[in-house]
Coordinates of C-alpha atoms and ligand atoms in Angstrom, one line a residue:
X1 CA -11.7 -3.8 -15.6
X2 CA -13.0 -2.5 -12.4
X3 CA -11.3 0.7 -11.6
X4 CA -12.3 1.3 -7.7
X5 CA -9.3 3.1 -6.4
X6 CA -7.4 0.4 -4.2
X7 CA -5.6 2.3 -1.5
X8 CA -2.7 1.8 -0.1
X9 CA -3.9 0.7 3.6
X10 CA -7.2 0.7 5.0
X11 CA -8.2 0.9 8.7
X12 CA -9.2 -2.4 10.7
X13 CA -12.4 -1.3 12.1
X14 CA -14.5 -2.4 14.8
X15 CA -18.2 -3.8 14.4
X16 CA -20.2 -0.9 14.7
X17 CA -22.9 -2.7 17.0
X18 CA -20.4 -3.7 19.5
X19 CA -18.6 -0.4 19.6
X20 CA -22.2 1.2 20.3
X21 CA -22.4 -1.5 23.3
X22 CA -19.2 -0.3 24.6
X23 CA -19.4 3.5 24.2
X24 CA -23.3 3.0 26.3
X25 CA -21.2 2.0 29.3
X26 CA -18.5 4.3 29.0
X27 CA -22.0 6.9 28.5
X28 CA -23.0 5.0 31.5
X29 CA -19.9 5.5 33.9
X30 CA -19.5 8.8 32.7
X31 CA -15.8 8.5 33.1
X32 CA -14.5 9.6 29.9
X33 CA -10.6 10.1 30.4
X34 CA -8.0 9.5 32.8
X35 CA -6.4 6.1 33.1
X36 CA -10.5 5.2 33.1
X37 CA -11.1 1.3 33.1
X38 CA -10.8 0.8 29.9
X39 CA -7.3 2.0 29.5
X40 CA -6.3 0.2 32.0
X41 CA -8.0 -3.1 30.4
X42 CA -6.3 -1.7 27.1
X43 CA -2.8 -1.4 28.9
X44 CA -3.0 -5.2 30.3
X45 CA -4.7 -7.0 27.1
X46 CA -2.2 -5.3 24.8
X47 CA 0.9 -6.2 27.2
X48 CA -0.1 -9.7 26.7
X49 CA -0.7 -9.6 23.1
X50 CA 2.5 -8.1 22.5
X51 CA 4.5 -10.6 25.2
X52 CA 5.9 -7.6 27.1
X53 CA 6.0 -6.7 30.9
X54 CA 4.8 -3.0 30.5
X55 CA 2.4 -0.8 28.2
X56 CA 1.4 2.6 28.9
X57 CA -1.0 4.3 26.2
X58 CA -0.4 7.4 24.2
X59 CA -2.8 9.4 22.3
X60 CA -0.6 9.0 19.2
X61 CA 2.6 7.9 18.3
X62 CA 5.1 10.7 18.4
X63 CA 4.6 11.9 21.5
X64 CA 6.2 8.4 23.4
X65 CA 9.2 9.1 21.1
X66 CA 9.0 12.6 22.9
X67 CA 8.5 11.8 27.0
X68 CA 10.9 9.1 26.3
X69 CA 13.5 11.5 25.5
X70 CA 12.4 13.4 28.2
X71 CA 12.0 10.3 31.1
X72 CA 15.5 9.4 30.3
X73 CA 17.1 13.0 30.2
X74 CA 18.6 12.7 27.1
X75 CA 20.5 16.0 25.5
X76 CA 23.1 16.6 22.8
X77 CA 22.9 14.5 20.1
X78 CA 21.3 11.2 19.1
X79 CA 22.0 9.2 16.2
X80 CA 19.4 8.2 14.1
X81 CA 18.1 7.0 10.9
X82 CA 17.3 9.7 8.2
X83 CA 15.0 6.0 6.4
X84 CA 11.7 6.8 8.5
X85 CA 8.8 9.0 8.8
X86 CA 9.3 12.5 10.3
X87 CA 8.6 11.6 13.8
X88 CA 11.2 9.8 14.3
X89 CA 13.4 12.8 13.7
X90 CA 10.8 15.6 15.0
X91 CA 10.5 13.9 18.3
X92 CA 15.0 14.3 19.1
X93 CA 14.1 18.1 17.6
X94 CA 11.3 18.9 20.6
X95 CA 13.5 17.8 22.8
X96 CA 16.3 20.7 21.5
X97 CA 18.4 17.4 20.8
X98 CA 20.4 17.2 18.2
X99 CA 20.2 14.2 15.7
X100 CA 23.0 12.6 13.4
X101 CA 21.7 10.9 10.5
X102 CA 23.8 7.2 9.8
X103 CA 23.3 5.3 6.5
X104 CA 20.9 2.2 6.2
X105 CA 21.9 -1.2 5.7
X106 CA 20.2 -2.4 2.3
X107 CA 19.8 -5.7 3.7
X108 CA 16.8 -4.5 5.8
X109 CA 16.8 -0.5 5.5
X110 CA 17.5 -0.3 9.0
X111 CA 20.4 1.7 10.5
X112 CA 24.0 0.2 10.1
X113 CA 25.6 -0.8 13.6
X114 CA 28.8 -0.1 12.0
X115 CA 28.2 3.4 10.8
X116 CA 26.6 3.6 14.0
X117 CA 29.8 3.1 15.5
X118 CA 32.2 5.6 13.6
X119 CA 29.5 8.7 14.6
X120 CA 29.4 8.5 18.6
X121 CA 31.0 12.1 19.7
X122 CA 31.6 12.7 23.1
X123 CA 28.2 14.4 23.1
X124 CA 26.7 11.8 22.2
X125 CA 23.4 10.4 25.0
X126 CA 21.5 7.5 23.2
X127 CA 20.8 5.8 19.8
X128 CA 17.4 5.9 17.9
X129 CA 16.8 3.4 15.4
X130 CA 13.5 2.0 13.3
X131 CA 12.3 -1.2 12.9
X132 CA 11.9 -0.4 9.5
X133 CA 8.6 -2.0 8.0
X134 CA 8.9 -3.9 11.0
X135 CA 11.8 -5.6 10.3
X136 CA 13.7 -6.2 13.1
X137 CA 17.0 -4.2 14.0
X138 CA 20.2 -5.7 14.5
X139 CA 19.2 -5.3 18.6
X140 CA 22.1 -7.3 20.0
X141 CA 25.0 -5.1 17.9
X142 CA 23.3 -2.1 18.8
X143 CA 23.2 -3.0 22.5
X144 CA 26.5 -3.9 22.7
X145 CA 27.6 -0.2 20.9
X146 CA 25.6 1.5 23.8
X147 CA 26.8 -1.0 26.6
X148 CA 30.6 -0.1 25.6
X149 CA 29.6 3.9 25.3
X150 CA 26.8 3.5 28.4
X151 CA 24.1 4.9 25.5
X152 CA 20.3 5.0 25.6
X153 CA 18.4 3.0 23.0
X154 CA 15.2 3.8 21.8
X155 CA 13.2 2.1 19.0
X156 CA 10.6 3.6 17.0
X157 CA 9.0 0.3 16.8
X158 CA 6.0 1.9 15.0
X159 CA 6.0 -0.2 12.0
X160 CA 6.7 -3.1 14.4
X161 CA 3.6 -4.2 15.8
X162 CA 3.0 -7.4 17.3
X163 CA 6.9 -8.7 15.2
X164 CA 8.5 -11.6 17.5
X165 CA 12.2 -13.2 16.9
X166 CA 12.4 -16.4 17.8
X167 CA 9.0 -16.1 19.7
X168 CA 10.1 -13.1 21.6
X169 CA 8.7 -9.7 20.9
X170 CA 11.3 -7.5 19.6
X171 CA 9.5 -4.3 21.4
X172 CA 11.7 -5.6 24.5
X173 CA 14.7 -4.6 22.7
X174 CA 16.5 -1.2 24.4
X175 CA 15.7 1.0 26.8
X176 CA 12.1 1.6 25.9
X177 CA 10.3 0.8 22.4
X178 CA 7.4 3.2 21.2
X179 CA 4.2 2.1 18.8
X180 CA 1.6 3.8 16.8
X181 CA -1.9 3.1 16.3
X182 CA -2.7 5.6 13.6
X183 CA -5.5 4.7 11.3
X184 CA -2.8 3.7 8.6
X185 CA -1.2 0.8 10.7
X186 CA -1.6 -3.0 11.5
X187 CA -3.4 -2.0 14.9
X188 CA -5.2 0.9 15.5
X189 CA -7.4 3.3 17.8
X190 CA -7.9 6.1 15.0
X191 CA -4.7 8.0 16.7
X192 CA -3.2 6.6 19.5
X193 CA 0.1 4.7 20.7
X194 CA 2.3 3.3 23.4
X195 CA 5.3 3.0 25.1
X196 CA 6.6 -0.4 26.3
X197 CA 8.9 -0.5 29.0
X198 CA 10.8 -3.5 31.1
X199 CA 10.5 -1.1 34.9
X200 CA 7.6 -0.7 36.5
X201 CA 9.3 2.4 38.1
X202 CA 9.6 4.0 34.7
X203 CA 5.7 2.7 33.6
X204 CA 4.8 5.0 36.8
X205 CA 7.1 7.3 36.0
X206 CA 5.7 7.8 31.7
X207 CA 2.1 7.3 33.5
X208 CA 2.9 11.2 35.8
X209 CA 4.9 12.4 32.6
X210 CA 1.8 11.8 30.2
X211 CA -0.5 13.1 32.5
X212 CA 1.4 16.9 33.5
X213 CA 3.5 15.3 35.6
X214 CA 1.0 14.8 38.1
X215 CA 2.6 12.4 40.8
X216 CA -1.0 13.2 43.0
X217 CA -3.1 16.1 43.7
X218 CA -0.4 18.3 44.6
X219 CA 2.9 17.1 43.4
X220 CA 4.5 17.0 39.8
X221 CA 7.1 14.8 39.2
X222 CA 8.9 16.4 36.3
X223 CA 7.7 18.7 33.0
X224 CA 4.8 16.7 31.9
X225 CA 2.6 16.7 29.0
X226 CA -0.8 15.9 28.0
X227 CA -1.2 12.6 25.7
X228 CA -3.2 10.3 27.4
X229 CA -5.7 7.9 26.0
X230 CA -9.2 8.6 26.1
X231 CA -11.7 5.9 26.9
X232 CA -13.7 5.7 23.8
X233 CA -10.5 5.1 22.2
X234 CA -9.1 2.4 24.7
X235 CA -12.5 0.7 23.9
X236 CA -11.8 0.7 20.3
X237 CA -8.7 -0.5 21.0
X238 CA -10.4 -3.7 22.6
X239 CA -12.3 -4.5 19.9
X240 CA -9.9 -4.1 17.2
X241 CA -7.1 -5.7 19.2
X242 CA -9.4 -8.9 18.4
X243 CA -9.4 -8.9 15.3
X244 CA -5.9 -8.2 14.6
X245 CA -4.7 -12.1 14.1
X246 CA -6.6 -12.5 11.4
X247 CA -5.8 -9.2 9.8
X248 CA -2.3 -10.0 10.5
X249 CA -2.7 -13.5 8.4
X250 CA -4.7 -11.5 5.7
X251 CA -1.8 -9.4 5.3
X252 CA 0.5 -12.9 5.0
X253 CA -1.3 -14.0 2.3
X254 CA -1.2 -11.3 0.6
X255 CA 2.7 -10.7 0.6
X256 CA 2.6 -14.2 -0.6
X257 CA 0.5 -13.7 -3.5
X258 CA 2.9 -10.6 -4.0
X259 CA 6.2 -12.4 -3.6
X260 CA 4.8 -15.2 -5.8
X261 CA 3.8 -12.9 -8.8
X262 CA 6.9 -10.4 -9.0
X263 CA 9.5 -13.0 -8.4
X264 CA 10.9 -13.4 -11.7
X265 CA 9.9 -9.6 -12.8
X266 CA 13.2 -8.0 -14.3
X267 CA 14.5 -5.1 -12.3
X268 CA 11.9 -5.6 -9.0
X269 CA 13.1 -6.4 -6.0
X270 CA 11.5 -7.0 -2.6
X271 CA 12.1 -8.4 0.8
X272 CA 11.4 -12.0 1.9
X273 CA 11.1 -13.1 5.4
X274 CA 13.7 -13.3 7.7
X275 CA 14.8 -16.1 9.4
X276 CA 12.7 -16.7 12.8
X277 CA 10.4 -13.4 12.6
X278 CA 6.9 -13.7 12.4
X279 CA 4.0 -11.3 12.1
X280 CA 6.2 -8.9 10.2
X281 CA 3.8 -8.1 7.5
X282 CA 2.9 -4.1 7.7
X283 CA 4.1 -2.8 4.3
X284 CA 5.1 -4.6 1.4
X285 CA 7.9 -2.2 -0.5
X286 CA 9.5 -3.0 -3.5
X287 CA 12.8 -1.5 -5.1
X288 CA 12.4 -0.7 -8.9
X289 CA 15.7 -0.5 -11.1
X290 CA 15.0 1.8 -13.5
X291 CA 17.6 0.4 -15.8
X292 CA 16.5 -3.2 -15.6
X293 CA 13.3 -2.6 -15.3
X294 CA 13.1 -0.3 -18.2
X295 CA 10.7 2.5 -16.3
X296 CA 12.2 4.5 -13.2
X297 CA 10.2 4.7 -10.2
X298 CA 8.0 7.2 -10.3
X299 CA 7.2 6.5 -14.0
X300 CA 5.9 2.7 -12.0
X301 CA 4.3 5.0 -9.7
X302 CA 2.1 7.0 -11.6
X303 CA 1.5 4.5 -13.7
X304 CA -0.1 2.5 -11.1
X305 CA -2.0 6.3 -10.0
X306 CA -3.3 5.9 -13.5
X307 CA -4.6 2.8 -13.0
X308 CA -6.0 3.5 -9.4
X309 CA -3.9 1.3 -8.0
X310 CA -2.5 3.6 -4.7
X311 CA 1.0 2.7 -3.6
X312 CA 3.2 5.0 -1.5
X313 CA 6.7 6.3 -1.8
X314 CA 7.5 5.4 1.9
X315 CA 9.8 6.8 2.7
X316 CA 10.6 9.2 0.0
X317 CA 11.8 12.1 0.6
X318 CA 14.4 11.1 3.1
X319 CA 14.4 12.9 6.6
X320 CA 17.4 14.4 5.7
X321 CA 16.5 16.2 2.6
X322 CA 13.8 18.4 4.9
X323 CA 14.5 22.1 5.0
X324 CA 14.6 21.6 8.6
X325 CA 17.3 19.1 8.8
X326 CA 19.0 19.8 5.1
X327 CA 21.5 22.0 7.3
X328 CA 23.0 19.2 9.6
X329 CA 26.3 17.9 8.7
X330 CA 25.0 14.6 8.7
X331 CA 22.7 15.1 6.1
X332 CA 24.5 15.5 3.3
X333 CA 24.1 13.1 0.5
X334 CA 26.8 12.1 0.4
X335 CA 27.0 10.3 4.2
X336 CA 23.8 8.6 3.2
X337 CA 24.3 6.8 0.0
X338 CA 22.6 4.2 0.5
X339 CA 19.6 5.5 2.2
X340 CA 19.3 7.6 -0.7
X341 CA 19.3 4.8 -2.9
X342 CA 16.6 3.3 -1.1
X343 CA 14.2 6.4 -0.9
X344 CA 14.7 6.8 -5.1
X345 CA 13.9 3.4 -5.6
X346 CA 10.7 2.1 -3.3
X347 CA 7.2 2.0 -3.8
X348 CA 5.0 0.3 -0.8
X349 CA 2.5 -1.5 -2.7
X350 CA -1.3 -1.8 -1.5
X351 CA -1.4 -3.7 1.8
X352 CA -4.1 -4.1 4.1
X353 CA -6.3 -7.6 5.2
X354 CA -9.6 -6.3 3.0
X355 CA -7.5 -5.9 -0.4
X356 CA -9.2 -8.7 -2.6
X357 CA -8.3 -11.5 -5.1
X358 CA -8.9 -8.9 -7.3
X359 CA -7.2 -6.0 -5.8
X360 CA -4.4 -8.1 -5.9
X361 CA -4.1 -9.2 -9.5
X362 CA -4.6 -5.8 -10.6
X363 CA -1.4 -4.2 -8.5
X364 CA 0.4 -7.1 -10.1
X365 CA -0.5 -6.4 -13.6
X366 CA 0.5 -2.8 -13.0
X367 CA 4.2 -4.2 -12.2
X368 CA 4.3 -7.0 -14.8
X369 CA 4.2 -5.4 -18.2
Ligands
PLP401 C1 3.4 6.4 12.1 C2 4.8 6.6 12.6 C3 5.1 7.5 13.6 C4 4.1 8.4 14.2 O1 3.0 7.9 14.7 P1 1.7 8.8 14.9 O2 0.8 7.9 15.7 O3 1.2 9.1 13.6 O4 2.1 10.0 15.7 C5 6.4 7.5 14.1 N1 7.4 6.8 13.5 C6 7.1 6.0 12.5 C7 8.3 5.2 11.9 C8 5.8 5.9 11.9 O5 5.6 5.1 10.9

């Protein structure tokens, strides 16, 4: 058996010839940085892509979950989901904000509206929930808790690339929706990420915050930062940006080929499309039942290590179990059941458009004893 390691995602790179084409004329223009032609073509390709009104480029994807925070002024605490990656959490914590951890629905692994509900103090400013894996949030219920207690949403849509409902992109949910394009995700520009707003006040307004604050050559607008996109990277963005359709149907099939296979494997479980979303196909987890299943999760895990087969406990540990946020009241176990039930139970199984025929069958076999 071939035993290459297959990893767990894999970068969609651009053709190196037409990169080289590109980066002569940026060479050419010498303009380098700052909002430069090709962030600006960036800004307006990926708006349509994504069926949005606004786009305004990051150099990664944590720090739009930060100057949102900061464009909308929000303080005291934000309730979140401890089922994410760090940023999620680490942005509210920059921002001296404190965050209350809510339990997941397992239905999705997105936050629960409900428990949502039952948390909202009087210090409470705005919600911040995940589109977890990309699947879509329950958007209208979680409007309708911030309407009634005039709360800020914003979604870490990082995992949420390009995911429509019904034909409409669900990165016009809230107040503002932030995106990654870190080498690990469906699109990407090496590091780098957006924001996507419905205002063209507030693009102007993230464009000054992202760039010090500068309004012009004498006036700051606010406490600005530094995470604009360079223009080698907008012009990567270009290229890969064309090539993410296919990679997104590469990714189809092979969740296909997955759901096929482990279907009627004892003690797996796994997701299946929702009803009216499309494109949602940036991580494939699945839940193991160690009793069922007769081998807990990590033993699966390490057995497919063994095998070179690379999945990913995503996201295990919870945010909640950090040193840095163990303290909160909110994030004791016991709140968060079933997020925790979640964490101990998921691997995210190889997914990427170059995995093979081959790559595939071997994950399989690793599950299917
Ligand atoms: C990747 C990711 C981020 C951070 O993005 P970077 O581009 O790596 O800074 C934030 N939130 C979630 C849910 C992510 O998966």
């Amino acid at each position: 058996m071939n035993k290459d390691i297959i990893t767990v995602t894999s970068p969609l790179l651009p053709d190196l010839n037409d990169f080289h084409a590109e980066l002569q004329k940026i060479w050419d223009s010498k303009w380098i940085t700052n909002n430069g032609a090709y962030h600006k073509k960036l800004e307006g390709a990926l708006a349509e892509y994504l069926g949005v009104p606004y786009v305004s480029l990051f150099t990664n994807g944590t720090l739009p979950l930060i100057t949102a925070l900061q464009a909308l002024r929000i303080t005291g605490e934000v309730i979140t989901t401890p089922y994410s990656f760090v940023a999620t959490t680490h942005a509210l914590w920059w921002n001296g904000i404190k965050p209350v951890f809510v339990d997941i629905d397992p239905a999705t692994g997105n936050i629960d509206p409900d428990k949502v509900e039952a948390a909202i103090t009087p210090k409470t400013t705005a919600i911040m929930p995940v589109h977890v894996y990309g699947k879509p949030c329950d958007t209208q219920r979680i409007q309708e808790i911030a309407d009634r207690y005039g709360l800020k949403v914003i979604y870490d849509a990082a995992h949420a690339f390009g995911v429509k409902v019904n034909g409409e992109s669900i990165l016009n949910a809230g107040d503002m929706s932030t995106l990654s394009f870190h080498a690990t995700k469906v699109y990407n520009t090496i590091e780098g990420g957006a924001m996507i707003m419905h205002d063209e006040k507030i693009k102007q307004r993230i464009d000054y915050l992202k760039n010090f604050g500068f309004a012009n050559e004498t006036t700051i607008m606010g406490p600005g930062i530094n995470s604009k996109m360079d223009e080698v990277r907008a012009a990567y963005g270009l290229l890969t940006l064309k090539q993410v359709d296919s990679a997104i149907e590469a990714r189809h099939q092979v969740a296909v080929a997955y759901r096929n296979a482990l279907r009627e494997v004892e003690g797996i479980t796994f997701f299946d499309d929702m009803p009216g979303v499309t494109h949602n196909y940036s991580y494939f987890p699945i839940f193991v039942d160690t009793k069922k299943y007769g081998m807990s999760r990590d033993e699966l895990y390490f057995h497919m290590k063994s095998q070179n087969v690379y999945g990913r406990r995503y996201f295990y540990p919870l945010i909640s179990e950090f040193s840095t946020y163990r303290g909160l009241e909110s994030a004791k176990p016991e709140n968060l059941p079933k997020a925790h039930q979640m964490a101990n139970s998921v691997i995210c199984l190889p997914m990427h458009h170059a995995l093979t025929e081959n790559d595939i069958q071997r994950t399989i076999e690793c599950i299917i004893k």
